[in-house]
PDB file of C-alpha atoms in Angstrom:
ATOM      1  CA  MET N1350     115.406  65.338  80.848  1.00  0.00           C
ATOM      2  CA  SER N1351     119.141  65.058  81.223  1.00  0.00           C
ATOM      3  CA  SER N1352     120.593  64.272  84.622  1.00  0.00           C
ATOM      4  CA  SER N1353     122.592  67.501  84.628  1.00  0.00           C
ATOM      5  CA  SER N1354     119.492  69.661  84.167  1.00  0.00           C
ATOM      6  CA  HIS N1355     117.630  67.649  86.778  1.00  0.00           C
ATOM      7  CA  SER N1356     120.396  68.046  89.368  1.00  0.00           C
ATOM      8  CA  SER N1357     120.702  71.751  88.602  1.00  0.00           C
ATOM      9  CA  SER N1358     116.989  72.393  89.107  1.00  0.00           C
ATOM     10  CA  SER N1359     116.841  70.256  92.264  1.00  0.00           C
ATOM     11  CA  ARG N1360     119.447  72.479  93.932  1.00  0.00           C
ATOM     12  CA  THR N1361     117.418  75.637  93.430  1.00  0.00           C
ATOM     13  CA  LYS N1362     114.823  76.279  96.109  1.00  0.00           C
ATOM     14  CA  PRO N1363     111.463  77.093  94.589  1.00  0.00           C
ATOM     15  CA  ALA N1364     109.866  80.339  95.708  1.00  0.00           C
ATOM     16  CA  SER N1365     107.189  79.677  98.279  1.00  0.00           C
ATOM     17  CA  PRO N1366     105.366  81.549 101.025  1.00  0.00           C
ATOM     18  CA  ALA N1367     106.958  79.146 103.551  1.00  0.00           C
ATOM     19  CA  ASN N1368     110.457  80.158 102.399  1.00  0.00           C
ATOM     20  CA  ALA N1369     109.437  83.815 102.541  1.00  0.00           C
ATOM     21  CA  LEU N1370     108.082  83.426 106.087  1.00  0.00           C
ATOM     22  CA  LYS N1371     111.305  81.750 107.178  1.00  0.00           C
ATOM     23  CA  ARG N1372     113.362  84.576 105.692  1.00  0.00           C
ATOM     24  CA  LEU N1373     111.119  87.305 107.182  1.00  0.00           C
ATOM     25  CA  THR N1374     111.284  85.677 110.618  1.00  0.00           C
ATOM     26  CA  ARG N1375     115.086  85.676 110.402  1.00  0.00           C
ATOM     27  CA  GLU N1376     115.135  89.328 109.280  1.00  0.00           C
ATOM     28  CA  LEU N1377     112.867  90.288 112.173  1.00  0.00           C
ATOM     29  CA  GLN N1378     115.191  88.506 114.629  1.00  0.00           C
ATOM     30  CA  ASP N1379     118.201  90.240 113.060  1.00  0.00           C
ATOM     31  CA  LEU N1380     116.504  93.629 113.529  1.00  0.00           C
ATOM     32  CA  HIS N1381     116.285  92.988 117.274  1.00  0.00           C
ATOM     33  CA  THR N1382     120.039  92.384 117.518  1.00  0.00           C
ATOM     34  CA  THR N1383     121.159  94.876 114.851  1.00  0.00           C
ATOM     35  CA  PRO N1384     118.628  97.693 114.389  1.00  0.00           C
ATOM     36  CA  CYS N1385     118.505  99.525 111.069  1.00  0.00           C
ATOM     37  CA  ASP N1386     120.004 103.026 111.401  1.00  0.00           C
ATOM     38  CA  ALA N1387     117.826 104.412 108.595  1.00  0.00           C
ATOM     39  CA  VAL N1388     114.572 103.969 110.517  1.00  0.00           C
ATOM     40  CA  LEU N1389     112.948 104.681 113.858  1.00  0.00           C
ATOM     41  CA  HIS N1390     110.735 101.633 113.352  1.00  0.00           C
ATOM     42  CA  LEU N1391     110.662  98.681 110.965  1.00  0.00           C
ATOM     43  CA  GLY N1392     108.409  95.712 111.494  1.00  0.00           C
ATOM     44  CA  PRO N1393     105.203  93.864 110.713  1.00  0.00           C
ATOM     45  CA  VAL N1394     101.943  95.769 111.056  1.00  0.00           C
ATOM     46  CA  SER N1395     100.472  92.705 112.782  1.00  0.00           C
ATOM     47  CA  GLU N1396     102.006  89.649 114.419  1.00  0.00           C
ATOM     48  CA  ASP N1397      99.561  87.581 112.365  1.00  0.00           C
ATOM     49  CA  ASP N1398     100.831  88.770 108.969  1.00  0.00           C
ATOM     50  CA  LEU N1399     104.550  88.914 108.216  1.00  0.00           C
ATOM     51  CA  PHE N1400     103.826  89.973 104.624  1.00  0.00           C
ATOM     52  CA  SER N1401     102.682  93.468 105.618  1.00  0.00           C
ATOM     53  CA  TRP N1402     105.270  95.737 107.268  1.00  0.00           C
ATOM     54  CA  GLU N1403     105.719  99.419 107.916  1.00  0.00           C
ATOM     55  CA  ALA N1404     108.682 101.650 108.600  1.00  0.00           C
ATOM     56  CA  VAL N1405     109.284 105.129 109.917  1.00  0.00           C
ATOM     57  CA  LEU N1406     112.151 106.379 107.766  1.00  0.00           C
ATOM     58  CA  LYS N1407     114.524 108.998 109.179  1.00  0.00           C
ATOM     59  CA  GLY N1408     115.945 111.822 107.118  1.00  0.00           C
ATOM     60  CA  PRO N1409     119.679 111.814 106.366  1.00  0.00           C
ATOM     61  CA  TYR N1410     122.106 112.734 109.155  1.00  0.00           C
ATOM     62  CA  ASP N1411     123.656 115.572 107.138  1.00  0.00           C
ATOM     63  CA  HIS N1412     122.374 118.841 108.646  1.00  0.00           C
ATOM     64  CA  THR N1413     122.669 120.587 105.270  1.00  0.00           C
ATOM     65  CA  ASN N1414     120.370 118.075 103.572  1.00  0.00           C
ATOM     66  CA  PRO N1415     116.836 119.466 103.157  1.00  0.00           C
ATOM     67  CA  TYR N1416     115.425 116.095 104.313  1.00  0.00           C
ATOM     68  CA  HIS N1417     117.372 116.206 107.605  1.00  0.00           C
ATOM     69  CA  ASN N1418     115.083 115.734 110.639  1.00  0.00           C
ATOM     70  CA  GLY N1419     112.308 114.366 108.424  1.00  0.00           C
ATOM     71  CA  LEU N1420     110.225 111.350 109.397  1.00  0.00           C
ATOM     72  CA  TRP N1421     108.027 109.423 106.960  1.00  0.00           C
ATOM     73  CA  LEU N1422     105.751 106.434 107.358  1.00  0.00           C
ATOM     74  CA  LEU N1423     106.318 103.809 104.642  1.00  0.00           C
ATOM     75  CA  ASP N1424     104.030 100.913 103.753  1.00  0.00           C
ATOM     76  CA  ILE N1425     105.795  97.675 102.797  1.00  0.00           C
ATOM     77  CA  THR N1426     104.029  94.767 101.091  1.00  0.00           C
ATOM     78  CA  ILE N1427     106.091  91.624 100.770  1.00  0.00           C
ATOM     79  CA  PRO N1428     105.332  89.178  97.941  1.00  0.00           C
ATOM     80  CA  PRO N1429     104.974  85.443  98.655  1.00  0.00           C
ATOM     81  CA  ASN N1430     108.125  84.732  96.611  1.00  0.00           C
ATOM     82  CA  TYR N1431     110.323  87.073  98.713  1.00  0.00           C
ATOM     83  CA  PRO N1432     113.352  87.318  98.723  1.00  0.00           C
ATOM     84  CA  LEU N1433     113.395  86.306  95.066  1.00  0.00           C
ATOM     85  CA  ALA N1434     111.173  89.326  94.334  1.00  0.00           C
ATOM     86  CA  PRO N1435     111.420  92.793  95.891  1.00  0.00           C
ATOM     87  CA  PRO N1436     108.956  94.232  98.375  1.00  0.00           C
ATOM     88  CA  LYS N1437     106.500  96.915  97.252  1.00  0.00           C
ATOM     89  CA  VAL N1438     107.301 100.064  99.221  1.00  0.00           C
ATOM     90  CA  HIS N1439     105.587 103.424  99.134  1.00  0.00           C
ATOM     91  CA  PHE N1440     105.511 106.572 101.236  1.00  0.00           C
ATOM     92  CA  VAL N1441     102.334 107.070 103.263  1.00  0.00           C
ATOM     93  CA  THR N1442     103.507 110.397 104.691  1.00  0.00           C
ATOM     94  CA  PRO N1443     103.701 112.992 101.895  1.00  0.00           C
ATOM     95  CA  ILE N1444     107.212 113.792 100.700  1.00  0.00           C
ATOM     96  CA  CYS N1445     108.460 116.213  98.074  1.00  0.00           C
ATOM     97  CA  HIS N1446     111.180 114.303  96.193  1.00  0.00           C
ATOM     98  CA  PRO N1447     111.993 113.938  92.485  1.00  0.00           C
ATOM     99  CA  ASN N1448     111.830 110.124  92.666  1.00  0.00           C
ATOM    100  CA  VAL N1449     108.626 109.813  94.702  1.00  0.00           C
ATOM    101  CA  HIS N1450     105.166 110.280  93.202  1.00  0.00           C
ATOM    102  CA  PHE N1451     103.622 113.089  95.218  1.00  0.00           C
ATOM    103  CA  GLN N1452     100.098 111.639  95.340  1.00  0.00           C
ATOM    104  CA  THR N1453     100.665 107.875  95.509  1.00  0.00           C
ATOM    105  CA  GLY N1454     103.999 107.712  97.347  1.00  0.00           C
ATOM    106  CA  GLU N1455     105.391 105.346  94.690  1.00  0.00           C
ATOM    107  CA  ILE N1456     109.207 105.240  94.737  1.00  0.00           C
ATOM    108  CA  CYS N1457     111.379 105.140  91.623  1.00  0.00           C
ATOM    109  CA  LEU N1458     114.433 103.187  92.779  1.00  0.00           C
ATOM    110  CA  THR N1459     116.153 100.515  90.685  1.00  0.00           C
ATOM    111  CA  LEU N1460     116.597  98.329  93.763  1.00  0.00           C
ATOM    112  CA  LEU N1461     112.810  97.969  93.993  1.00  0.00           C
ATOM    113  CA  SER N1462     112.472  96.786  90.409  1.00  0.00           C
ATOM    114  CA  GLY N1463     112.529  93.065  89.747  1.00  0.00           C
ATOM    115  CA  GLU N1464     115.343  93.589  87.266  1.00  0.00           C
ATOM    116  CA  HIS N1465     117.857  94.933  89.833  1.00  0.00           C
ATOM    117  CA  TRP N1466     116.708  93.111  92.960  1.00  0.00           C
ATOM    118  CA  THR N1467     118.725  90.195  94.341  1.00  0.00           C
ATOM    119  CA  PRO N1468     117.877  87.900  97.281  1.00  0.00           C
ATOM    120  CA  THR N1469     120.878  89.252  99.198  1.00  0.00           C
ATOM    121  CA  TYR N1470     118.955  92.467  99.877  1.00  0.00           C
ATOM    122  CA  THR N1471     116.911  92.651 103.057  1.00  0.00           C
ATOM    123  CA  LEU N1472     114.160  94.972 104.226  1.00  0.00           C
ATOM    124  CA  SER N1473     116.785  96.715 106.351  1.00  0.00           C
ATOM    125  CA  THR N1474     119.161  97.309 103.421  1.00  0.00           C
ATOM    126  CA  THR N1475     116.179  98.431 101.345  1.00  0.00           C
ATOM    127  CA  MET N1476     115.366 101.098 103.948  1.00  0.00           C
ATOM    128  CA  GLY N1477     119.002 102.215 103.848  1.00  0.00           C
ATOM    129  CA  ALA N1478     118.808 102.538 100.062  1.00  0.00           C
ATOM    130  CA  ILE N1479     115.621 104.609 100.281  1.00  0.00           C
ATOM    131  CA  GLN N1480     117.257 106.882 102.867  1.00  0.00           C
ATOM    132  CA  GLN N1481     120.274 107.233 100.530  1.00  0.00           C
ATOM    133  CA  LEU N1482     117.899 108.249  97.721  1.00  0.00           C
ATOM    134  CA  LEU N1483     116.989 111.298  99.825  1.00  0.00           C
ATOM    135  CA  SER N1484     120.626 112.415  99.577  1.00  0.00           C
ATOM    136  CA  ALA N1485     121.118 111.533  95.920  1.00  0.00           C
ATOM    137  CA  PRO N1486     117.927 111.969  93.876  1.00  0.00           C
ATOM    138  CA  GLY N1487     117.954 110.780  90.277  1.00  0.00           C
ATOM    139  CA  LEU N1488     116.708 113.424  87.886  1.00  0.00           C
ATOM    140  CA  ASP N1489     116.662 111.127  84.831  1.00  0.00           C
ATOM    141  CA  SER N1490     113.461 109.325  85.813  1.00  0.00           C
ATOM    142  CA  PRO N1491     111.460 111.621  88.082  1.00  0.00           C
ATOM    143  CA  LEU N1492     108.020 110.806  89.402  1.00  0.00           C
ATOM    144  CA  ASN N1493     107.663 114.357  90.745  1.00  0.00           C
ATOM    145  CA  VAL N1494     108.458 116.435  87.676  1.00  0.00           C
ATOM    146  CA  ASP N1495     107.872 119.786  89.395  1.00  0.00           C
ATOM    147  CA  VAL N1496     110.629 119.467  91.975  1.00  0.00           C
ATOM    148  CA  ALA N1497     112.886 117.667  89.469  1.00  0.00           C
ATOM    149  CA  ASN N1498     112.563 120.633  87.095  1.00  0.00           C
ATOM    150  CA  LEU N1499     113.597 123.037  89.856  1.00  0.00           C
ATOM    151  CA  TYR N1500     116.775 121.000  90.359  1.00  0.00           C
ATOM    152  CA  ARG N1501     117.358 120.682  86.594  1.00  0.00           C
ATOM    153  CA  GLU N1502     117.008 124.451  86.181  1.00  0.00           C
ATOM    154  CA  HIS N1503     119.605 124.888  88.943  1.00  0.00           C
ATOM    155  CA  ASP N1504     117.046 126.508  91.254  1.00  0.00           C
ATOM    156  CA  LYS N1505     118.498 124.794  94.303  1.00  0.00           C
ATOM    157  CA  ILE N1506     117.086 127.450  96.656  1.00  0.00           C
ATOM    158  CA  GLY N1507     113.556 126.978  95.291  1.00  0.00           C
ATOM    159  CA  ALA N1508     113.790 123.173  95.293  1.00  0.00           C
ATOM    160  CA  GLU N1509     115.227 122.927  98.792  1.00  0.00           C
ATOM    161  CA  SER N1510     112.729 125.456 100.191  1.00  0.00           C
ATOM    162  CA  LEU N1511     109.890 123.332  98.839  1.00  0.00           C
ATOM    163  CA  VAL N1512     111.481 120.137 100.183  1.00  0.00           C
ATOM    164  CA  ARG N1513     112.084 121.663 103.627  1.00  0.00           C
ATOM    165  CA  PHE N1514     108.490 122.912 103.805  1.00  0.00           C
ATOM    166  CA  TRP N1515     107.106 119.414 103.169  1.00  0.00           C
ATOM    167  CA  THR N1516     109.732 117.804 105.406  1.00  0.00           C
ATOM    168  CA  VAL N1517     108.737 120.006 108.362  1.00  0.00           C
ATOM    169  CA  GLU N1518     105.026 120.607 107.770  1.00  0.00           C
ATOM    170  CA  LYS N1519     104.036 117.078 106.745  1.00  0.00           C
ATOM    171  CA  ARG N1520     106.425 115.164 108.970  1.00  0.00           C
ATOM    172  CA  TRP N1521     105.236 111.793 110.285  1.00  0.00           C
ATOM    173  CA  ALA N1522     103.112 112.461 113.366  1.00  0.00           C
ATOM    174  CA  GLY N1523     102.468 109.026 114.807  1.00  0.00           C
ATOM    175  CA  GLU N1524     100.240 107.227 112.296  1.00  0.00           C
ATOM    176  CA  GLY N1525     100.424 103.458 111.937  1.00  0.00           C
ATOM    177  CA  LYS N1526     101.516 100.815 114.422  1.00  0.00           C
ATOM    178  CA  ALA N1527     104.619 102.850 115.228  1.00  0.00           C
ATOM    179  CA  TRP N1528     102.535 105.460 117.093  1.00  0.00           C
ATOM    180  CA  PHE N1529     104.255 104.448 120.334  1.00  0.00           C
ATOM    181  CA  ILE N1530     107.564 105.925 119.219  1.00  0.00           C
ATOM    182  CA  SER N1531     108.351 109.212 120.868  1.00  0.00           C
ATOM    183  CA  GLU N1532     111.379 111.408 120.456  1.00  0.00           C
ATOM    184  CA  LYS N1533     111.181 112.138 124.178  1.00  0.00           C
ATOM    185  CA  ARG N1534     110.871 108.587 125.491  1.00  0.00           C
ATOM    186  CA  PRO N1535     114.219 106.878 126.089  1.00  0.00           C
ATOM    187  CA  GLY N1536     114.601 103.447 124.563  1.00  0.00           C
ATOM    188  CA  THR N1537     112.122 103.948 121.720  1.00  0.00           C
ATOM    189  CA  GLY N1538     114.755 104.738 119.106  1.00  0.00           C
ATOM    190  CA  GLY N1539     113.233 108.184 118.750  1.00  0.00           C
ATOM    191  CA  LYS N1540     116.392 110.267 118.904  1.00  0.00           C
ATOM    192  CA  LEU N1541     116.814 111.953 115.559  1.00  0.00           C
ATOM    193  CA  GLY N1542     120.208 112.042 113.934  1.00  0.00           C
ATOM    194  CA  GLU N1543     121.613 109.173 116.012  1.00  0.00           C
TER     195      GLU N1543
END
């Protein structure tokens, strides 16, 4: 082995659960000082396991967006080599969106693929990207073909009516650890659109 390849590899930190825990602890501390605007709640499901998180994603602030005022519970599984690999995120609360599989909640977002993920992303920025996806769906790789076809056929009224129905009727209602959040309790982060 040449000395240049040895020195190059010794500078790179190997992926390990210990490094991931250190990073997740820092992200959790950062969330306390700078909360993520895209969510009502983001944090570990249990204090004993920093590799399993959940979030309550807020709909976009734009009142004309059919996802406005929506709330969805997301399940987040963090791999032991995080942040070198992306988290696995899926919707638990049903959502009608071209890039979300209606039955499994799987999300089609390039950020969540290993190919486009970089260690500079955080769980907070990931939630922001998922919220942005609600405003700018990609119709080239839909997981929900039915709603994607409505958009492709320029049936915006039909697509948005379907989206609004699911956004209102199947809105997050307190499942998960985040059950304590209330839109009426001050200090819980439960004010929509803020």
